[in-house]
Amino acid sequence: MTFSWTAHRFSGGALALDVANSVILRHDDALRVDRFAVRENWEAFPAAAAKFCAERALFGDMITPTGSNKDGLITLREATDRYFRERVLGGSDELLLVDLLQAVAETLRQPKAVGTLGHATAHSALRLISMPEPERMKICGNCGWLFLDRSKNRSRAWCDMAVCGNRAKASRHYRRRKEEEGT
Ligand SMILES: [Zn+2]
């Protein structure tokens, strides 16, 4: 099956989180998939982000990334995920923040960084570090993606109700039926 970047894959609500979420089931060594490991996927990401990302208005026309700046982007992605995941879980490891800031600095220092996916991602991460109401950042109860809960009463538990909310509901239903059947 060919892969495509759909609106669901931009459920993070911020570019840096959507980039972090390019790893599927990150917490599961056996099932994790890095969508950026396939060249076509990550080359197609900026165009999809320009269409679906909640921050698209901020980054305008992004330069299509080339292979030369991918390594830095992966370092930035991993530092982003580690720091914010820890923060959501209530940790306060200053070194993770240092790592993220360092990855941001290295990205911004790259020649011709302006307009690249890395540049836009770095700025997105900086905005998230100092975001008001940091408690709005959450981890999806189904897939483990990071996302911003912009709902009025901050009650969102899923990155995407239509996908993860329904899956969680279905598996609850399945478990209940199993229990009723006594198996
Ligand atoms: Zn999810």
Short mmCIF file of C-alpha atoms and ligand atoms in Angstrom, two decimals:
data_model
loop_
_atom_site.label_atom_id
_atom_site.label_comp_id
_atom_site.label_asym_id
_atom_site.label_seq_id
_atom_site.Cartn_x
_atom_site.Cartn_y
_atom_site.Cartn_z
CA MET A 1 0.00 0.00 0.00
CA THR A 2 1.37 3.37 -0.88
CA PHE A 3 1.69 5.80 1.95
CA SER A 4 0.28 9.30 1.88
CA TRP A 5 0.28 12.21 4.30
CA THR A 6 -3.34 12.73 5.29
CA ALA A 7 -4.97 15.34 7.54
CA HIS A 8 -4.94 12.77 10.36
CA ARG A 9 -1.14 12.72 10.28
CA PHE A 10 -1.20 16.42 11.17
CA SER A 11 -3.26 16.00 14.32
CA GLY A 12 -0.50 17.42 16.50
CA GLY A 13 -1.73 20.98 16.18
CA ALA A 14 1.81 22.36 15.75
CA LEU A 15 4.45 21.64 13.12
CA ALA A 16 7.09 20.43 15.60
CA LEU A 17 4.62 17.90 17.03
CA ASP A 18 3.56 16.72 13.57
CA VAL A 19 7.23 16.18 12.76
CA ALA A 20 7.71 14.28 16.05
CA ASN A 21 4.65 12.21 15.15
CA SER A 22 6.26 11.04 11.91
CA VAL A 23 7.30 8.07 14.02
CA ILE A 24 4.34 5.73 14.44
CA LEU A 25 4.02 3.74 17.70
CA ARG A 26 7.31 5.17 18.91
CA HIS A 27 6.97 3.41 22.28
CA ASP A 28 6.73 -0.06 20.73
CA ASP A 29 10.06 -1.42 19.50
CA ALA A 30 8.39 -4.17 17.50
CA LEU A 31 5.78 -2.01 15.76
CA ARG A 32 7.38 1.41 15.44
CA VAL A 33 7.61 2.86 11.93
CA ASP A 34 9.64 5.93 10.99
CA ARG A 35 7.79 7.55 8.09
CA PHE A 36 10.83 9.73 7.37
CA ALA A 37 12.97 6.63 6.74
CA VAL A 38 11.50 6.50 3.23
CA ARG A 39 12.90 9.28 1.11
CA GLU A 40 9.71 9.98 -0.86
CA ASN A 41 7.72 10.27 2.36
CA TRP A 42 9.85 12.90 3.95
CA GLU A 43 10.33 14.80 0.73
CA ALA A 44 6.54 14.96 0.39
CA PHE A 45 6.08 16.11 4.00
CA PRO A 46 6.47 19.90 3.56
CA ALA A 47 3.83 20.08 0.82
CA ALA A 48 1.43 18.08 3.00
CA ALA A 49 2.26 20.26 6.00
CA ALA A 50 1.47 23.35 3.93
CA LYS A 51 -1.95 21.82 3.32
CA PHE A 52 -2.83 20.22 6.65
CA CYS A 53 -0.64 21.57 9.46
CA ALA A 54 -2.36 23.82 12.00
CA GLU A 55 0.58 26.24 11.79
CA ARG A 56 0.63 26.43 7.99
CA ALA A 57 -0.20 30.12 7.98
CA LEU A 58 3.04 30.79 9.82
CA PHE A 59 5.53 29.17 7.52
CA GLY A 60 4.28 30.17 4.10
CA ASP A 61 5.99 28.65 1.11
CA MET A 62 8.47 26.13 2.40
CA ILE A 63 11.46 25.03 0.40
CA THR A 64 11.32 21.34 -0.43
CA PRO A 65 13.95 19.74 1.78
CA THR A 66 16.86 17.92 0.27
CA GLY A 67 18.83 14.97 1.56
CA SER A 68 21.55 17.24 2.87
CA ASN A 69 19.57 18.62 5.77
CA LYS A 70 17.78 15.45 6.82
CA ASP A 71 20.24 14.38 9.54
CA GLY A 72 19.78 17.61 11.44
CA LEU A 73 16.04 17.34 11.12
CA ILE A 74 16.00 13.85 12.63
CA THR A 75 18.14 15.05 15.57
CA LEU A 76 15.74 17.96 16.05
CA ARG A 77 12.73 15.64 15.78
CA GLU A 78 14.01 13.24 18.41
CA ALA A 79 15.01 16.03 20.80
CA THR A 80 11.56 17.58 20.33
CA ASP A 81 9.77 14.35 21.15
CA ARG A 82 11.94 13.52 24.17
CA TYR A 83 11.64 16.94 25.77
CA PHE A 84 7.89 17.47 25.30
CA ARG A 85 6.97 13.87 26.14
CA GLU A 86 8.86 14.21 29.41
CA ARG A 87 7.19 17.57 30.09
CA VAL A 88 3.70 16.18 29.47
CA LEU A 89 4.45 13.27 31.81
CA GLY A 90 5.38 15.73 34.53
CA GLY A 91 9.15 15.39 34.39
CA SER A 92 11.51 18.33 34.36
CA ASP A 93 14.77 17.10 32.94
CA GLU A 94 16.66 20.29 32.13
CA LEU A 95 19.12 18.36 30.02
CA LEU A 96 16.35 17.39 27.60
CA LEU A 97 15.59 21.08 27.19
CA VAL A 98 19.27 21.76 26.62
CA ASP A 99 19.36 19.04 23.96
CA LEU A 100 16.32 20.52 22.24
CA LEU A 101 17.70 24.06 22.33
CA GLN A 102 20.98 22.79 20.95
CA ALA A 103 19.20 20.99 18.09
CA VAL A 104 17.20 24.17 17.41
CA ALA A 105 20.38 26.27 17.38
CA GLU A 106 22.21 23.87 15.08
CA THR A 107 19.26 23.84 12.69
CA LEU A 108 19.00 27.63 12.60
CA ARG A 109 22.75 27.97 12.15
CA GLN A 110 22.76 25.86 8.99
CA PRO A 111 23.54 27.82 5.85
CA LYS A 112 20.39 28.54 3.87
CA ALA A 113 18.22 27.29 6.73
CA VAL A 114 15.51 29.89 6.17
CA GLY A 115 12.50 28.42 4.42
CA THR A 116 13.41 24.80 5.08
CA LEU A 117 11.34 22.30 7.00
CA GLY A 118 14.03 22.24 9.69
CA HIS A 119 13.86 26.03 10.09
CA ALA A 120 10.06 26.01 10.40
CA THR A 121 10.19 23.06 12.80
CA ALA A 122 12.79 24.77 14.98
CA HIS A 123 10.65 27.90 15.29
CA SER A 124 7.59 25.79 16.03
CA ALA A 125 9.50 24.01 18.83
CA LEU A 126 10.56 27.38 20.29
CA ARG A 127 6.95 28.54 20.36
CA LEU A 128 5.93 25.32 22.12
CA ILE A 129 8.65 25.64 24.77
CA SER A 130 7.17 28.92 25.95
CA MET A 131 3.53 28.28 25.08
CA PRO A 132 0.88 29.59 27.45
CA GLU A 133 -1.17 26.83 29.08
CA PRO A 134 1.41 24.07 28.58
CA GLU A 135 -1.11 21.62 30.06
CA ARG A 136 -2.87 21.71 26.72
CA MET A 137 -0.12 19.52 25.32
CA LYS A 138 -1.07 15.86 25.71
CA ILE A 139 -0.15 12.33 24.66
CA CYS A 140 -2.80 10.43 22.70
CA GLY A 141 -4.21 7.60 24.80
CA ASN A 142 -4.36 5.34 21.78
CA CYS A 143 -1.34 5.96 19.55
CA GLY A 144 1.05 7.90 21.77
CA TRP A 145 1.32 10.96 19.51
CA LEU A 146 1.86 14.37 21.04
CA PHE A 147 -0.94 16.85 20.37
CA LEU A 148 -2.35 20.18 21.48
CA ASP A 149 -5.80 20.05 23.03
CA ARG A 150 -7.49 23.26 21.94
CA SER A 151 -10.94 22.19 23.15
CA LYS A 152 -12.79 24.58 25.46
CA ASN A 153 -12.85 22.28 28.46
CA ARG A 154 -9.51 20.62 27.67
CA SER A 155 -11.13 17.21 27.57
CA ARG A 156 -9.53 15.71 24.48
CA ALA A 157 -7.89 12.35 25.11
CA TRP A 158 -7.12 11.47 21.51
CA CYS A 159 -5.00 13.09 18.82
CA ASP A 160 -7.89 12.53 16.41
CA MET A 161 -11.33 11.49 17.65
CA ALA A 162 -12.28 10.06 14.25
CA VAL A 163 -9.29 7.70 14.21
CA CYS A 164 -7.88 7.06 17.69
CA GLY A 165 -11.08 7.83 19.62
CA ASN A 166 -13.01 5.31 17.56
CA ARG A 167 -10.29 2.69 17.80
CA ALA A 168 -10.17 3.00 21.55
CA LYS A 169 -13.96 2.76 21.73
CA ALA A 170 -13.94 -0.33 19.51
CA SER A 171 -11.31 -2.09 21.60
CA ARG A 172 -13.21 -1.28 24.81
CA HIS A 173 -16.34 -2.73 23.22
CA TYR A 174 -14.40 -5.82 22.13
CA ARG A 175 -13.00 -6.39 25.62
CA ARG A 176 -16.44 -6.02 27.17
CA ARG A 177 -17.92 -8.57 24.81
CA LYS A 178 -15.08 -10.97 25.54
CA GLU A 179 -15.75 -10.63 29.25
CA GLU A 180 -19.48 -11.20 28.75
CA GLU A 181 -18.75 -14.32 26.75
CA GLY A 182 -16.51 -15.49 29.57
CA THR A 183 -13.55 -16.23 27.33
ZN ZN B 1 -3.77 9.05 18.40
#
